[in-house]
Coordinates of C-alpha atoms and ligand atoms in Angstrom, one line a residue:
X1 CA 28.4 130.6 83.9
X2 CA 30.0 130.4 87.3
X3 CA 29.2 126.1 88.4
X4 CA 29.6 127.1 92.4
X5 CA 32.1 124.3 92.6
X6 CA 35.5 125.7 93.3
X7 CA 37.3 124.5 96.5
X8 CA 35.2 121.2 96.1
X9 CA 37.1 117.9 96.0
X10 CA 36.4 115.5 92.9
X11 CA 37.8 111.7 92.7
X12 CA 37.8 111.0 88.7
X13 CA 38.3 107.4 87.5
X14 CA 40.0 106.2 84.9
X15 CA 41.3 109.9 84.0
X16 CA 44.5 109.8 82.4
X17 CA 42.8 110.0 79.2
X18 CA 39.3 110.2 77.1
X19 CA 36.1 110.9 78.7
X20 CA 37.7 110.6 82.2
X21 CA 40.9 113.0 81.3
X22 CA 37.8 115.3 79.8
X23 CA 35.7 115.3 82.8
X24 CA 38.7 116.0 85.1
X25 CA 39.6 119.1 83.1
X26 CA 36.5 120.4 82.9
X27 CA 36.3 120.4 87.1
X28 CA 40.1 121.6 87.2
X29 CA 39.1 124.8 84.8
X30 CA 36.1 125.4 87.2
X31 CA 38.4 125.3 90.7
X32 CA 38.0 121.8 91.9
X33 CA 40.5 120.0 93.8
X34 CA 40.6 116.6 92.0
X35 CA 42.4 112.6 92.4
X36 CA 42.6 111.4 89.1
X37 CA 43.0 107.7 88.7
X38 CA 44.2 105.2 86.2
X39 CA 46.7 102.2 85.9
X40 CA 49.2 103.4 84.1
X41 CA 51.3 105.6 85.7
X42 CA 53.5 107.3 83.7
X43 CA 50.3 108.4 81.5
X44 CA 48.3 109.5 84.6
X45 CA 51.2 111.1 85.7
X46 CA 51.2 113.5 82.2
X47 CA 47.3 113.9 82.4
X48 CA 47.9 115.5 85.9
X49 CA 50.7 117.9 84.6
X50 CA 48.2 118.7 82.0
X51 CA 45.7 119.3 84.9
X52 CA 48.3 121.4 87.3
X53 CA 48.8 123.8 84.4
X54 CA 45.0 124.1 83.5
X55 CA 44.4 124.8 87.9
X56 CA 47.3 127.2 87.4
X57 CA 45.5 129.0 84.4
X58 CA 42.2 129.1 85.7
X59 CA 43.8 130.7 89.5
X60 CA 45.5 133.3 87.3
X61 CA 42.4 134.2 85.2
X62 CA 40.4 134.8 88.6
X63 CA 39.6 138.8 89.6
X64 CA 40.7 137.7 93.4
X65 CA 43.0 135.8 94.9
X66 CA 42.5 131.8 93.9
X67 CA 44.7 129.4 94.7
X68 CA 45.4 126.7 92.0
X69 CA 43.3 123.3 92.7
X70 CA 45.0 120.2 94.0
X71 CA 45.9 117.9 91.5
X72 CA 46.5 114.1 93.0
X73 CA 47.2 111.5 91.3
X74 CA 46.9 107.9 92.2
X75 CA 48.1 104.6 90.0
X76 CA 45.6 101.5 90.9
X77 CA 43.2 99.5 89.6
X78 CA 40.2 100.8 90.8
X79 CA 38.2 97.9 89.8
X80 CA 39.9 96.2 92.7
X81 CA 39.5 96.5 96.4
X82 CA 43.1 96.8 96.4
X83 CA 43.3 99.7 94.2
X84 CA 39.8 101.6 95.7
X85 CA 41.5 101.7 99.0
X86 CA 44.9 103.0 97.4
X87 CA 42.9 105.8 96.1
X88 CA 40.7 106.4 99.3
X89 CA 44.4 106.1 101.5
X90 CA 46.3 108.3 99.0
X91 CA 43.6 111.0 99.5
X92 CA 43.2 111.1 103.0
X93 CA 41.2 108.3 104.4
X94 CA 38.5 106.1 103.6
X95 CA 35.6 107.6 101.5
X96 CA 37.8 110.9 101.9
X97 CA 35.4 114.0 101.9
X98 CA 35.1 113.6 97.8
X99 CA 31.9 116.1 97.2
X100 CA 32.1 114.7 93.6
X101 CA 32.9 111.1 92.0
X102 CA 32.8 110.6 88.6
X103 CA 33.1 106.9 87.9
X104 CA 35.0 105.3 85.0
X105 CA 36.9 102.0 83.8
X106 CA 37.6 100.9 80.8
X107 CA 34.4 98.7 79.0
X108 CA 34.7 95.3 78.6
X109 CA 35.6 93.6 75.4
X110 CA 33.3 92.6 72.5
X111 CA 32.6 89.4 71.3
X112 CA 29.9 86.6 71.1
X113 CA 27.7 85.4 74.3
X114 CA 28.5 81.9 73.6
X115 CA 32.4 82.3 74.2
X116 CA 32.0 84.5 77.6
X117 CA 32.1 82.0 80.4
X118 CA 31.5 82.7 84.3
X119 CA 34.8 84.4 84.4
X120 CA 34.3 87.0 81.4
X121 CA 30.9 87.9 83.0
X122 CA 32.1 88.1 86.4
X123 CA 35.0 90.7 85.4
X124 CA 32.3 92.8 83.6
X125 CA 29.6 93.2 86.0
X126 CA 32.9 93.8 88.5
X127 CA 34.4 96.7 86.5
X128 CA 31.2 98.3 84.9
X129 CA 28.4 97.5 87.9
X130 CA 30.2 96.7 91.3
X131 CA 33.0 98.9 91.3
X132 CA 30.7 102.1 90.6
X133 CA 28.2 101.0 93.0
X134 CA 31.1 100.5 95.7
X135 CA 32.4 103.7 95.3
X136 CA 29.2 105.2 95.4
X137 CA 28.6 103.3 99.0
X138 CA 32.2 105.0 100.1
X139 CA 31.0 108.4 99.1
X140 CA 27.7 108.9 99.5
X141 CA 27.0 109.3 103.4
X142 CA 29.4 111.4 103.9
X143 CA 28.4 114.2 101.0
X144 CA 24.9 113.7 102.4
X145 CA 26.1 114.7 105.9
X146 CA 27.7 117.6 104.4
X147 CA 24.9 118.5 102.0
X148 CA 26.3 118.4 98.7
X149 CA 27.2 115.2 96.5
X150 CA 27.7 114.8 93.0
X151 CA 28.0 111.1 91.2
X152 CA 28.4 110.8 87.4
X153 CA 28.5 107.6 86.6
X154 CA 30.3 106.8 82.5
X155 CA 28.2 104.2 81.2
X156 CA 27.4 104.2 77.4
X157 CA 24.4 104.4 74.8
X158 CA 24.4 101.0 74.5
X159 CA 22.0 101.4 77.9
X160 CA 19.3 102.6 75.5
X161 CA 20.6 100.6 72.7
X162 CA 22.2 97.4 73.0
X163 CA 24.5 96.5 70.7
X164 CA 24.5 92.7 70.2
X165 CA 28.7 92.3 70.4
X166 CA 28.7 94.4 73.7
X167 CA 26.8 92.1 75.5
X168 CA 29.1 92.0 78.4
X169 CA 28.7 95.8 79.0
X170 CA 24.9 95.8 78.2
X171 CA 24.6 93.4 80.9
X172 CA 26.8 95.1 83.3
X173 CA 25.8 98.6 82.7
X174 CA 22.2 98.0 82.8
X175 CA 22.5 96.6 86.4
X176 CA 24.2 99.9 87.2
X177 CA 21.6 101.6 85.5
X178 CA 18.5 100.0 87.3
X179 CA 20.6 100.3 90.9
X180 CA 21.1 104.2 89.9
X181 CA 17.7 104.3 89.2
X182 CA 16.4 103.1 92.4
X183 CA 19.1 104.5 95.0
X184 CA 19.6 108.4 93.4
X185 CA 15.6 108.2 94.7
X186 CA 16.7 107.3 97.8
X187 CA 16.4 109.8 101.1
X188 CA 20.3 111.0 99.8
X189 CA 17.6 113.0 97.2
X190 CA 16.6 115.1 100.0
X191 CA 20.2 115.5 101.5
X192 CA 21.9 117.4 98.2
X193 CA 23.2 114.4 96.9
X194 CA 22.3 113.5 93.6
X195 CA 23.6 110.6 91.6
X196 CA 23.3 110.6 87.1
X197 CA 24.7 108.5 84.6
X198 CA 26.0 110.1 81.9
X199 CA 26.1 108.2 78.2
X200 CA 28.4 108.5 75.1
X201 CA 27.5 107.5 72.1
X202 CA 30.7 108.0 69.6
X203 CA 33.5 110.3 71.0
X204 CA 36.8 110.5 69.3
X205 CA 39.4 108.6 72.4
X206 CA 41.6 105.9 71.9
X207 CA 38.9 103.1 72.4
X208 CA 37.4 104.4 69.8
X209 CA 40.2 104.3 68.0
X210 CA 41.3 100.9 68.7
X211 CA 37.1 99.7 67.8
X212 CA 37.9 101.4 64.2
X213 CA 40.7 99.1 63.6
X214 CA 39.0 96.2 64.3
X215 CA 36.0 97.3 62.2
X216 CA 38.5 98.4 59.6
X217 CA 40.8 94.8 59.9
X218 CA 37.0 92.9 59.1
X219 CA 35.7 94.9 56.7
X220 CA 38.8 95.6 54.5
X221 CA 38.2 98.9 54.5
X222 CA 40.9 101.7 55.6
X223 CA 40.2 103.3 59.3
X224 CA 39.8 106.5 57.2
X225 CA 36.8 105.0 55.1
X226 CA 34.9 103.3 58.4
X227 CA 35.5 106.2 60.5
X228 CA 33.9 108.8 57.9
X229 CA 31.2 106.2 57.4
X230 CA 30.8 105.8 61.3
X231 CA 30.2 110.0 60.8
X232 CA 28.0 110.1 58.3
X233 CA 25.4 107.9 60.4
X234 CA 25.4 110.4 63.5
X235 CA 23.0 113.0 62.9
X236 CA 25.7 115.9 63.8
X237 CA 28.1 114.1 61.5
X238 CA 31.1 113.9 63.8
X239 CA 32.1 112.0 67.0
X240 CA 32.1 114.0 70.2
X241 CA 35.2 115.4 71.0
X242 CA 36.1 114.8 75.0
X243 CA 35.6 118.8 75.9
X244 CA 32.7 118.4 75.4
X245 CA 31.5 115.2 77.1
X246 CA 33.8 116.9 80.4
X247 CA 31.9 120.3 80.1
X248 CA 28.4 118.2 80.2
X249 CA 29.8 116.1 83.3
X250 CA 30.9 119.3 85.4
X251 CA 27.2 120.8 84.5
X252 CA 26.0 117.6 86.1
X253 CA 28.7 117.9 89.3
X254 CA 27.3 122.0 89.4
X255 CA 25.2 123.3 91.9
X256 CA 23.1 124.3 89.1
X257 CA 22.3 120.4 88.6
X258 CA 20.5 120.2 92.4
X259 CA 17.4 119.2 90.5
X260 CA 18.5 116.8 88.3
X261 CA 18.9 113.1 89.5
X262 CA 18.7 109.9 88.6
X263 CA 19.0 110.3 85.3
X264 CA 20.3 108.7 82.1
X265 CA 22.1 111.8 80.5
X266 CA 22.8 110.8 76.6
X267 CA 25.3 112.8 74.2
X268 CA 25.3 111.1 71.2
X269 CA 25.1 113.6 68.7
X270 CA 21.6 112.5 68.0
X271 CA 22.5 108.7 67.3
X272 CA 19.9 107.4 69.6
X273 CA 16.7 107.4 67.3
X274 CA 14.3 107.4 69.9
X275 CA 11.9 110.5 71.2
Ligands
LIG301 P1 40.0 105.4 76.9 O1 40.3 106.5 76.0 O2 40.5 104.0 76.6 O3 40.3 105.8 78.4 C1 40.1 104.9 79.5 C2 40.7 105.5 80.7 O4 40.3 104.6 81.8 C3 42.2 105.5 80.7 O5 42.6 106.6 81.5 C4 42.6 104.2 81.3 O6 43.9 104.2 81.8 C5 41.5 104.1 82.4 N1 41.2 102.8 82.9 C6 40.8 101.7 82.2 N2 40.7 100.6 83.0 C7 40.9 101.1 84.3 C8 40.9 100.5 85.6 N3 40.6 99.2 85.7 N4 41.2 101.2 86.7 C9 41.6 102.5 86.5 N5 41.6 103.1 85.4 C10 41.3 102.4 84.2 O7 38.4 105.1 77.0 P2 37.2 106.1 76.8 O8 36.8 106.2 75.4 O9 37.5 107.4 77.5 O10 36.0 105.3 77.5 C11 35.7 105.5 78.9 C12 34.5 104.6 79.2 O11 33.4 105.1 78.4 C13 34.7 103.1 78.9 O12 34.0 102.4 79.9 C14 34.0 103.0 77.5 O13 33.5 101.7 77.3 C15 32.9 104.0 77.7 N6 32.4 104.4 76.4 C16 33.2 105.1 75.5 C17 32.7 105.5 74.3 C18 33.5 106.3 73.3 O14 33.0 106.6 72.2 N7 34.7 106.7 73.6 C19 31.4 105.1 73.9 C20 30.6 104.4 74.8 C21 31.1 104.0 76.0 P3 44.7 102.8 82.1 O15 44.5 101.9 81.0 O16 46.1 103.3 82.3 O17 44.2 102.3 83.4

């Protein structure tokens, strides 16, 4: 199926890797122009070589003439104001014409409630609530002018079920979640602009990785044994590999999508228990 999204520009966060890295591919392989974003610059940088080869295959593949998409990439922390308007000025401007953001930071530690102070909460709702809702108020007028406007917003199944050591990103994400809920209905509904958040449950990324060791380091058990256990409680018996969480983000970001907005889009391999 043909998304109707080549030529568009995309700003991806967080992209050099995991769910970002797989949402970015995803629009690259359909034709769209995209800024990837993370700190780390020498692994954003390999993520966009990745990308420039993937733009490269998919203008080959074509029956005309396609040119490769843009690949730009752009070091900053974009959970800072500093490091939004590097991205905005590294692409052109202020709110640039993205037609597409897909929002994305890392989550914020676990732990217990009683050890986060004012400082822990604040960098939480920052990162996982303010910084999306910030670049959704760069972005937005300006794809509604035009039209067309895609947000996808990363925020996790912990939305729909909160898990007691993630109360930091329960918090943050559900303030997202109820601002998503109330602006995506918005007049920018009328104006082609519609605004999801999409959810993982357990996908197979580094963080993951790193939340199996920890698991593995209190339980005594070996990553192997917690992460076939983790498995074997999903009903599709595996994590969710990052293809696959990008191919359902460009659906979202596709003019096929028009309908679809303010919704809370879960792949979870059927973890979430609820009708
Ligand atoms: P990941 O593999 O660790 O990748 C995170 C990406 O975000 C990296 O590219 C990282 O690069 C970038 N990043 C982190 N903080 C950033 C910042 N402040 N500014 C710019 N880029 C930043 O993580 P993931 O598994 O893809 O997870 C992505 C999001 O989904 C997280 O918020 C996570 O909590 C949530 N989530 C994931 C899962 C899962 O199963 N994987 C489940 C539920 C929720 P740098 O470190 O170089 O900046």
């Amino acid at each position: 199926m043909d998304l109707g999204i080549a030529g568009k520009w995309a700003l991806v966060c967080g992209a050099s890797k995991g769910l970002g890295f797989g949402c970015a591919q995803a629009l690259v392989r359909e034709g769209v122009h995209v800024v990837i974003n993370a700190r780390n610059a020498e692994v954003l940088e390999q993520a966009a070589i990745q990308l420039r080869a993937d733009g490269a295959q998919w203008a080959s593949a074509g029956s005309q003439n396609q040119r490769a998409p843009q690949v730009i990439a752009v070091a900053a922390d974009i959970t800072t104001a500093q490091g939004r308007e590097a991205v905005f000025a590294a692409a052109g401007g202020p709110g640039r014409d993205f037609d597409i953001v897909v929002t994305n930071a890392g989550g914020p530690p676990p732990g217990d409630f009683r050890d986060w102070d004012r400082d822990a909460w604040i960098k939480a709702v920052d990162a996982n609530m303010l910084t999306p809702i910030e670049l959704i108020k760069a972005t937005v007028d300006g794809m509604a002018s035009r039209g067309f406007g895609r947000i996808v917003n990363i925020t996790s199944s912990a939305v729909k079920a909160p898990i007691d050591v993630l109360g930091l990103s329960n918090g943050a994400r559900s303030g997202l979640t109820g601002f998503v809920a109330g602006v995506a209905r918005s007049k920018l509904a009328a104006q082609g602009v519609t605004i999801n958040n999409l959810l993982p449950g357990k996908f197979d990324t580094d963080r993951l990785a790193t939340t199996l060791g920890v698991a593995a380091t209190k339980t005594g058990k070996s990553i192997e044994d917690v992460r076939t256990a983790q498995q074997a409680a999903i009903p599709a018996g595996r994590f969710g590999t990052t293809q696959e969480f990008g191919a359902i983000c460009a659906f979202l970001c596709s003019v096929h999508a028009a309908y679809m907005t303010g919704q809370n889009v879960l792949a979870d391999g059927g973890a979430f228990p609820g009708a």
